[in-house]
Structures are given as structure tokens and as C-alpha cells.
Amino acid sequence: MPFLSEPVLFPGALARIPQPALTTGDGLVLRPWRDEDAPAVHEAFQDPAMHQWHIRSCASVEEAADWITRWRKGWEAERDAQWAVADGTTDELLGRVGLRQILLGDGAAEVAYWTVARARGRGIAARATSALAHWAFEEIGFHRLELTHALANEASCRVAVKAGFAPEGVKRSALLHPDGWHDMHLHARVRGDG
């Protein structure tokens, strides 16, 4: 049965180009993941705050290396697009930002991010998320980006708002964490939002 409207984005919108490096304009670089990032990813996931707000753990450098391989393949398959957030001068890994659950036809994706413990409180996640959203809307042509975080994660809520993602509501009992079901706060940004 044919659709009554054209897809927002067609297959190949991402895979036709190499994954780009993006800059925030103020010292951060969003770059494709490298094999040598695996030890830093593993280290980041040893932080208790990562265990509190994320549903995954990372048991070894080898597991982190497998994640990086999958993140790179996600670009080729156009199912997700993941970037390492690094210091533009030193290349020190500061975090991750990415698009998950990409639906090209709908022009939609979910934004996800984390920062390493020593990088928190410096606006890194908000700056990286803003740069990613700008690229997704202006360079690729996405229409809507969503972002969710545990309702109790006030720091993540501040990141979302600073990056221009308006609160839209609460998804009740939406994600199972180690300490039980969490209500998730839904934010979104639509192309053309200020």
C-alpha cells in the first residue's frame, strides 16, 4: 500500500558519505570512534553515576572495543550514528553523543549522550548535543529529534534544555534500571525550533 507522503529522508542519507567530524566552535570535536578509544570507554563505565543512569555496564576493554565496532557499523547501516566527544586540542575523550533509533523515512531519531566524570559540569554534553542537532537538521535534513532521561536525573534535564530540547512530557515506568522502573522525561527538538 503506497504512502500518501514522501519520506523525509531516503536510504543513503548517511551511508553515502563518510561519518564527519563535527565541531562545537568552542573547543570540542565530535569525531568518529577509534579502536584506541576502548580503554577510555571502559574507564568511563566504571563510574557509579554511569551505573545509576544507564542500563549497561562495561566489564572489559574488549567489550568496549566491541561497542566501538558496532557503533561504526551503525553508521553504515543507518540505524544509529555515534560520536566520541573529545577535547579539540588534546583529543582527550570527554564523552559520547549520538543518534539512536534512526527512522530515515520519518526524519526522526533519538539523541543520547554521556560524559566522563572529570568532564561533568562544564557544559560539554549540552554543547555536543547542540552541535549534533545542528548537523542533523541543517546538513542531513532530519525533522524531529527526541531525547529521554530518567525523571530523577536533573543534570540530564538541564543538558536537554540548554541544547534546545523542549520538555514534552513523562513516559511512565518506561525503562528498567538496576534499581527498578524509571519514569522517563521526554524532550524534543523539531527542525526550525529556535
PDB file of C-alpha atoms in Angstrom:
ATOM      1  CA  MET A   1       0.000   0.000   0.000  1.00  0.00           C
ATOM      2  CA  PRO A   2       1.583   3.337  -1.002  1.00  0.00           C
ATOM      3  CA  PHE A   3       2.152   6.126   1.496  1.00  0.00           C
ATOM      4  CA  LEU A   4       0.433   9.459   0.941  1.00  0.00           C
ATOM      5  CA  SER A   5       3.601  11.469   1.606  1.00  0.00           C
ATOM      6  CA  GLU A   6       7.211  11.234   0.543  1.00  0.00           C
ATOM      7  CA  PRO A   7       9.853  10.046   3.018  1.00  0.00           C
ATOM      8  CA  VAL A   8      11.632  12.858   4.822  1.00  0.00           C
ATOM      9  CA  LEU A   9      14.992  11.169   4.227  1.00  0.00           C
ATOM     10  CA  PHE A  10      15.835   8.371   1.830  1.00  0.00           C
ATOM     11  CA  PRO A  11      18.157   5.406   2.358  1.00  0.00           C
ATOM     12  CA  GLY A  12      21.713   6.544   1.809  1.00  0.00           C
ATOM     13  CA  ALA A  13      21.233   9.888   3.563  1.00  0.00           C
ATOM     14  CA  LEU A  14      24.018   8.876   5.959  1.00  0.00           C
ATOM     15  CA  ALA A  15      25.780   5.906   4.368  1.00  0.00           C
ATOM     16  CA  ARG A  16      26.526   7.783   1.135  1.00  0.00           C
ATOM     17  CA  ILE A  17      29.056   9.942   2.988  1.00  0.00           C
ATOM     18  CA  PRO A  18      31.850   9.130   5.424  1.00  0.00           C
ATOM     19  CA  GLN A  19      30.910   9.914   9.007  1.00  0.00           C
ATOM     20  CA  PRO A  20      32.070  13.509   9.508  1.00  0.00           C
ATOM     21  CA  ALA A  21      33.887  15.105  12.394  1.00  0.00           C
ATOM     22  CA  LEU A  22      31.836  17.998  13.819  1.00  0.00           C
ATOM     23  CA  THR A  23      32.996  20.930  15.904  1.00  0.00           C
ATOM     24  CA  THR A  24      31.167  22.928  18.533  1.00  0.00           C
ATOM     25  CA  GLY A  25      33.071  26.116  17.692  1.00  0.00           C
ATOM     26  CA  ASP A  26      34.361  26.362  21.255  1.00  0.00           C
ATOM     27  CA  GLY A  27      36.988  23.672  21.617  1.00  0.00           C
ATOM     28  CA  LEU A  28      35.129  20.365  21.316  1.00  0.00           C
ATOM     29  CA  VAL A  29      35.284  17.897  18.444  1.00  0.00           C
ATOM     30  CA  LEU A  30      32.710  15.221  17.738  1.00  0.00           C
ATOM     31  CA  ARG A  31      34.668  12.583  15.846  1.00  0.00           C
ATOM     32  CA  PRO A  32      34.072   9.010  14.728  1.00  0.00           C
ATOM     33  CA  TRP A  33      35.117   6.396  17.250  1.00  0.00           C
ATOM     34  CA  ARG A  34      38.567   4.810  17.018  1.00  0.00           C
ATOM     35  CA  ASP A  35      39.800   1.437  18.269  1.00  0.00           C
ATOM     36  CA  GLU A  36      42.193   3.180  20.644  1.00  0.00           C
ATOM     37  CA  ASP A  37      39.206   4.779  22.455  1.00  0.00           C
ATOM     38  CA  ALA A  38      38.262   1.422  24.032  1.00  0.00           C
ATOM     39  CA  PRO A  39      40.243   1.834  27.292  1.00  0.00           C
ATOM     40  CA  ALA A  40      38.713   5.286  27.897  1.00  0.00           C
ATOM     41  CA  VAL A  41      35.184   3.972  27.228  1.00  0.00           C
ATOM     42  CA  HIS A  42      35.757   1.104  29.666  1.00  0.00           C
ATOM     43  CA  GLU A  43      37.092   3.546  32.272  1.00  0.00           C
ATOM     44  CA  ALA A  44      34.065   5.843  31.821  1.00  0.00           C
ATOM     45  CA  PHE A  45      31.696   2.987  32.617  1.00  0.00           C
ATOM     46  CA  GLN A  46      33.409   2.233  35.926  1.00  0.00           C
ATOM     47  CA  ASP A  47      31.914   5.468  37.291  1.00  0.00           C
ATOM     48  CA  PRO A  48      28.994   4.847  39.722  1.00  0.00           C
ATOM     49  CA  ALA A  49      26.984   7.671  38.090  1.00  0.00           C
ATOM     50  CA  MET A  50      27.039   5.737  34.810  1.00  0.00           C
ATOM     51  CA  HIS A  51      25.592   2.740  36.658  1.00  0.00           C
ATOM     52  CA  GLN A  52      22.871   4.921  38.163  1.00  0.00           C
ATOM     53  CA  TRP A  53      21.590   6.475  34.932  1.00  0.00           C
ATOM     54  CA  HIS A  54      22.496   3.941  32.232  1.00  0.00           C
ATOM     55  CA  ILE A  55      21.220   0.424  31.749  1.00  0.00           C
ATOM     56  CA  ARG A  56      24.537  -1.063  30.593  1.00  0.00           C
ATOM     57  CA  SER A  57      27.830  -1.847  32.197  1.00  0.00           C
ATOM     58  CA  CYS A  58      31.173  -2.416  30.528  1.00  0.00           C
ATOM     59  CA  ALA A  59      33.143  -5.302  32.012  1.00  0.00           C
ATOM     60  CA  SER A  60      36.330  -5.049  29.951  1.00  0.00           C
ATOM     61  CA  VAL A  61      38.310  -3.099  27.391  1.00  0.00           C
ATOM     62  CA  GLU A  62      37.440  -5.862  24.921  1.00  0.00           C
ATOM     63  CA  GLU A  63      33.740  -5.262  25.489  1.00  0.00           C
ATOM     64  CA  ALA A  64      34.252  -1.534  24.901  1.00  0.00           C
ATOM     65  CA  ALA A  65      36.108  -2.372  21.675  1.00  0.00           C
ATOM     66  CA  ASP A  66      33.112  -4.454  20.549  1.00  0.00           C
ATOM     67  CA  TRP A  67      30.821  -1.483  21.249  1.00  0.00           C
ATOM     68  CA  ILE A  68      33.032   0.758  19.131  1.00  0.00           C
ATOM     69  CA  THR A  69      32.884  -1.748  16.268  1.00  0.00           C
ATOM     70  CA  ARG A  70      29.086  -1.815  16.499  1.00  0.00           C
ATOM     71  CA  TRP A  71      28.905   1.993  16.699  1.00  0.00           C
ATOM     72  CA  ARG A  72      30.873   2.243  13.457  1.00  0.00           C
ATOM     73  CA  LYS A  73      28.681  -0.363  11.750  1.00  0.00           C
ATOM     74  CA  GLY A  74      25.603   1.568  12.886  1.00  0.00           C
ATOM     75  CA  TRP A  75      26.612   4.419  10.574  1.00  0.00           C
ATOM     76  CA  GLU A  76      26.927   2.099   7.588  1.00  0.00           C
ATOM     77  CA  ALA A  77      23.551   0.510   8.364  1.00  0.00           C
ATOM     78  CA  GLU A  78      21.947   3.932   9.045  1.00  0.00           C
ATOM     79  CA  ARG A  79      20.412   2.672  12.288  1.00  0.00           C
ATOM     80  CA  ASP A  80      22.478   4.910  14.569  1.00  0.00           C
ATOM     81  CA  ALA A  81      25.302   7.436  14.447  1.00  0.00           C
ATOM     82  CA  GLN A  82      27.700   7.684  17.365  1.00  0.00           C
ATOM     83  CA  TRP A  83      30.480  10.190  18.001  1.00  0.00           C
ATOM     84  CA  ALA A  84      33.261  10.446  20.536  1.00  0.00           C
ATOM     85  CA  VAL A  85      33.274  13.895  22.148  1.00  0.00           C
ATOM     86  CA  ALA A  86      36.894  14.966  22.530  1.00  0.00           C
ATOM     87  CA  ASP A  87      38.919  17.990  23.516  1.00  0.00           C
ATOM     88  CA  GLY A  88      39.826  19.735  20.258  1.00  0.00           C
ATOM     89  CA  THR A  89      43.408  20.365  21.383  1.00  0.00           C
ATOM     90  CA  THR A  90      44.397  17.252  23.327  1.00  0.00           C
ATOM     91  CA  ASP A  91      41.951  14.710  21.805  1.00  0.00           C
ATOM     92  CA  GLU A  92      41.132  13.570  25.362  1.00  0.00           C
ATOM     93  CA  LEU A  93      37.859  11.619  25.401  1.00  0.00           C
ATOM     94  CA  LEU A  94      35.219  13.637  27.263  1.00  0.00           C
ATOM     95  CA  GLY A  95      32.055  11.764  26.343  1.00  0.00           C
ATOM     96  CA  ARG A  96      29.749  10.385  23.701  1.00  0.00           C
ATOM     97  CA  VAL A  97      26.856  11.809  21.721  1.00  0.00           C
ATOM     98  CA  GLY A  98      24.789  10.030  19.150  1.00  0.00           C
ATOM     99  CA  LEU A  99      21.614   9.444  17.234  1.00  0.00           C
ATOM    100  CA  ARG A 100      19.833   6.176  18.005  1.00  0.00           C
ATOM    101  CA  GLN A 101      16.759   4.510  16.578  1.00  0.00           C
ATOM    102  CA  ILE A 102      17.066   6.425  13.310  1.00  0.00           C
ATOM    103  CA  LEU A 103      13.933   6.366  11.155  1.00  0.00           C
ATOM    104  CA  LEU A 104      15.000   7.955   7.890  1.00  0.00           C
ATOM    105  CA  GLY A 105      11.541   7.930   6.327  1.00  0.00           C
ATOM    106  CA  ASP A 106      10.140   9.822   9.299  1.00  0.00           C
ATOM    107  CA  GLY A 107      13.192  12.082   9.559  1.00  0.00           C
ATOM    108  CA  ALA A 108      13.418  11.186  13.240  1.00  0.00           C
ATOM    109  CA  ALA A 109      15.962   9.871  15.732  1.00  0.00           C
ATOM    110  CA  GLU A 110      16.688   9.760  19.439  1.00  0.00           C
ATOM    111  CA  VAL A 111      19.643  11.682  20.886  1.00  0.00           C
ATOM    112  CA  ALA A 112      21.779  10.081  23.594  1.00  0.00           C
ATOM    113  CA  TYR A 113      24.842  11.325  25.438  1.00  0.00           C
ATOM    114  CA  TRP A 114      27.144  10.760  28.363  1.00  0.00           C
ATOM    115  CA  THR A 115      30.255  12.422  29.720  1.00  0.00           C
ATOM    116  CA  VAL A 116      33.201  11.073  31.667  1.00  0.00           C
ATOM    117  CA  ALA A 117      33.228  12.009  35.356  1.00  0.00           C
ATOM    118  CA  ARG A 118      36.025  14.598  35.104  1.00  0.00           C
ATOM    119  CA  ALA A 119      34.194  16.417  32.282  1.00  0.00           C
ATOM    120  CA  ARG A 120      30.873  16.967  34.065  1.00  0.00           C
ATOM    121  CA  GLY A 121      29.676  20.429  34.987  1.00  0.00           C
ATOM    122  CA  ARG A 122      31.478  22.104  32.063  1.00  0.00           C
ATOM    123  CA  GLY A 123      28.612  22.204  29.544  1.00  0.00           C
ATOM    124  CA  ILE A 124      30.193  19.526  27.377  1.00  0.00           C
ATOM    125  CA  ALA A 125      27.080  17.382  26.881  1.00  0.00           C
ATOM    126  CA  ALA A 126      24.905  20.396  26.014  1.00  0.00           C
ATOM    127  CA  ARG A 127      27.467  21.814  23.572  1.00  0.00           C
ATOM    128  CA  ALA A 128      27.963  18.444  21.872  1.00  0.00           C
ATOM    129  CA  THR A 129      24.216  17.817  21.693  1.00  0.00           C
ATOM    130  CA  SER A 130      23.625  21.273  20.177  1.00  0.00           C
ATOM    131  CA  ALA A 131      26.302  20.682  17.543  1.00  0.00           C
ATOM    132  CA  LEU A 132      24.860  17.269  16.691  1.00  0.00           C
ATOM    133  CA  ALA A 133      21.323  18.675  16.402  1.00  0.00           C
ATOM    134  CA  HIS A 134      22.508  21.487  14.142  1.00  0.00           C
ATOM    135  CA  TRP A 135      24.237  18.986  11.842  1.00  0.00           C
ATOM    136  CA  ALA A 136      21.237  16.611  11.833  1.00  0.00           C
ATOM    137  CA  PHE A 137      18.768  19.346  10.940  1.00  0.00           C
ATOM    138  CA  GLU A 138      20.813  21.589   8.677  1.00  0.00           C
ATOM    139  CA  GLU A 139      23.194  19.192   6.933  1.00  0.00           C
ATOM    140  CA  ILE A 140      21.156  15.989   6.707  1.00  0.00           C
ATOM    141  CA  GLY A 141      17.551  17.209   6.910  1.00  0.00           C
ATOM    142  CA  PHE A 142      16.106  15.412   9.931  1.00  0.00           C
ATOM    143  CA  HIS A 143      12.729  16.759  11.057  1.00  0.00           C
ATOM    144  CA  ARG A 144      12.492  15.692  14.728  1.00  0.00           C
ATOM    145  CA  LEU A 145      14.980  14.644  17.386  1.00  0.00           C
ATOM    146  CA  GLU A 146      13.821  13.211  20.700  1.00  0.00           C
ATOM    147  CA  LEU A 147      15.750  12.855  23.934  1.00  0.00           C
ATOM    148  CA  THR A 148      14.760  10.964  27.069  1.00  0.00           C
ATOM    149  CA  HIS A 149      16.320  10.764  30.506  1.00  0.00           C
ATOM    150  CA  ALA A 150      15.310   9.358  33.860  1.00  0.00           C
ATOM    151  CA  LEU A 151      12.975  11.836  35.519  1.00  0.00           C
ATOM    152  CA  ALA A 152      15.206  11.902  38.596  1.00  0.00           C
ATOM    153  CA  ASN A 153      18.302  12.782  36.521  1.00  0.00           C
ATOM    154  CA  GLU A 154      18.134  16.554  36.920  1.00  0.00           C
ATOM    155  CA  ALA A 155      21.588  17.117  35.368  1.00  0.00           C
ATOM    156  CA  SER A 156      20.484  15.414  32.159  1.00  0.00           C
ATOM    157  CA  CYS A 157      17.339  17.531  32.120  1.00  0.00           C
ATOM    158  CA  ARG A 158      19.480  20.680  32.306  1.00  0.00           C
ATOM    159  CA  VAL A 159      21.563  19.405  29.360  1.00  0.00           C
ATOM    160  CA  ALA A 160      18.435  18.806  27.278  1.00  0.00           C
ATOM    161  CA  VAL A 161      17.005  22.258  27.957  1.00  0.00           C
ATOM    162  CA  LYS A 162      20.343  24.020  27.313  1.00  0.00           C
ATOM    163  CA  ALA A 163      20.592  22.169  23.992  1.00  0.00           C
ATOM    164  CA  GLY A 164      17.163  23.476  22.955  1.00  0.00           C
ATOM    165  CA  PHE A 165      15.114  20.315  23.558  1.00  0.00           C
ATOM    166  CA  ALA A 166      11.730  21.345  24.899  1.00  0.00           C
ATOM    167  CA  PRO A 167      10.095  19.192  27.583  1.00  0.00           C
ATOM    168  CA  GLU A 168       7.108  17.309  26.187  1.00  0.00           C
ATOM    169  CA  GLY A 169       6.010  15.018  28.972  1.00  0.00           C
ATOM    170  CA  VAL A 170       6.728  11.964  31.070  1.00  0.00           C
ATOM    171  CA  LYS A 171       6.771   8.383  29.853  1.00  0.00           C
ATOM    172  CA  ARG A 172       5.661   6.487  32.952  1.00  0.00           C
ATOM    173  CA  SER A 173       7.616   3.413  34.029  1.00  0.00           C
ATOM    174  CA  ALA A 174       9.373   3.383  30.663  1.00  0.00           C
ATOM    175  CA  LEU A 175      12.866   1.997  31.291  1.00  0.00           C
ATOM    176  CA  LEU A 176      14.116  -0.698  33.624  1.00  0.00           C
ATOM    177  CA  HIS A 177      17.268   0.289  35.507  1.00  0.00           C
ATOM    178  CA  PRO A 178      19.075  -1.886  38.067  1.00  0.00           C
ATOM    179  CA  ASP A 179      17.102  -0.163  40.851  1.00  0.00           C
ATOM    180  CA  GLY A 180      13.713  -0.636  39.162  1.00  0.00           C
ATOM    181  CA  TRP A 181      11.472   1.025  36.608  1.00  0.00           C
ATOM    182  CA  HIS A 182      12.141   4.689  35.900  1.00  0.00           C
ATOM    183  CA  ASP A 183       9.765   7.298  34.587  1.00  0.00           C
ATOM    184  CA  MET A 184      11.457   8.967  31.616  1.00  0.00           C
ATOM    185  CA  HIS A 185      11.240  12.669  30.792  1.00  0.00           C
ATOM    186  CA  LEU A 186      10.695  13.223  27.065  1.00  0.00           C
ATOM    187  CA  HIS A 187      12.202  16.243  25.312  1.00  0.00           C
ATOM    188  CA  ALA A 188      12.228  17.042  21.598  1.00  0.00           C
ATOM    189  CA  ARG A 189      13.545  19.476  19.083  1.00  0.00           C
ATOM    190  CA  VAL A 190      11.932  19.990  15.690  1.00  0.00           C
ATOM    191  CA  ARG A 191      13.653  21.471  12.677  1.00  0.00           C
ATOM    192  CA  GLY A 192      13.073  25.214  12.760  1.00  0.00           C
ATOM    193  CA  ASP A 193      12.977  25.478  16.553  1.00  0.00           C
ATOM    194  CA  GLY A 194      14.955  28.485  17.743  1.00  0.00           C
TER     195      GLY A 194
END
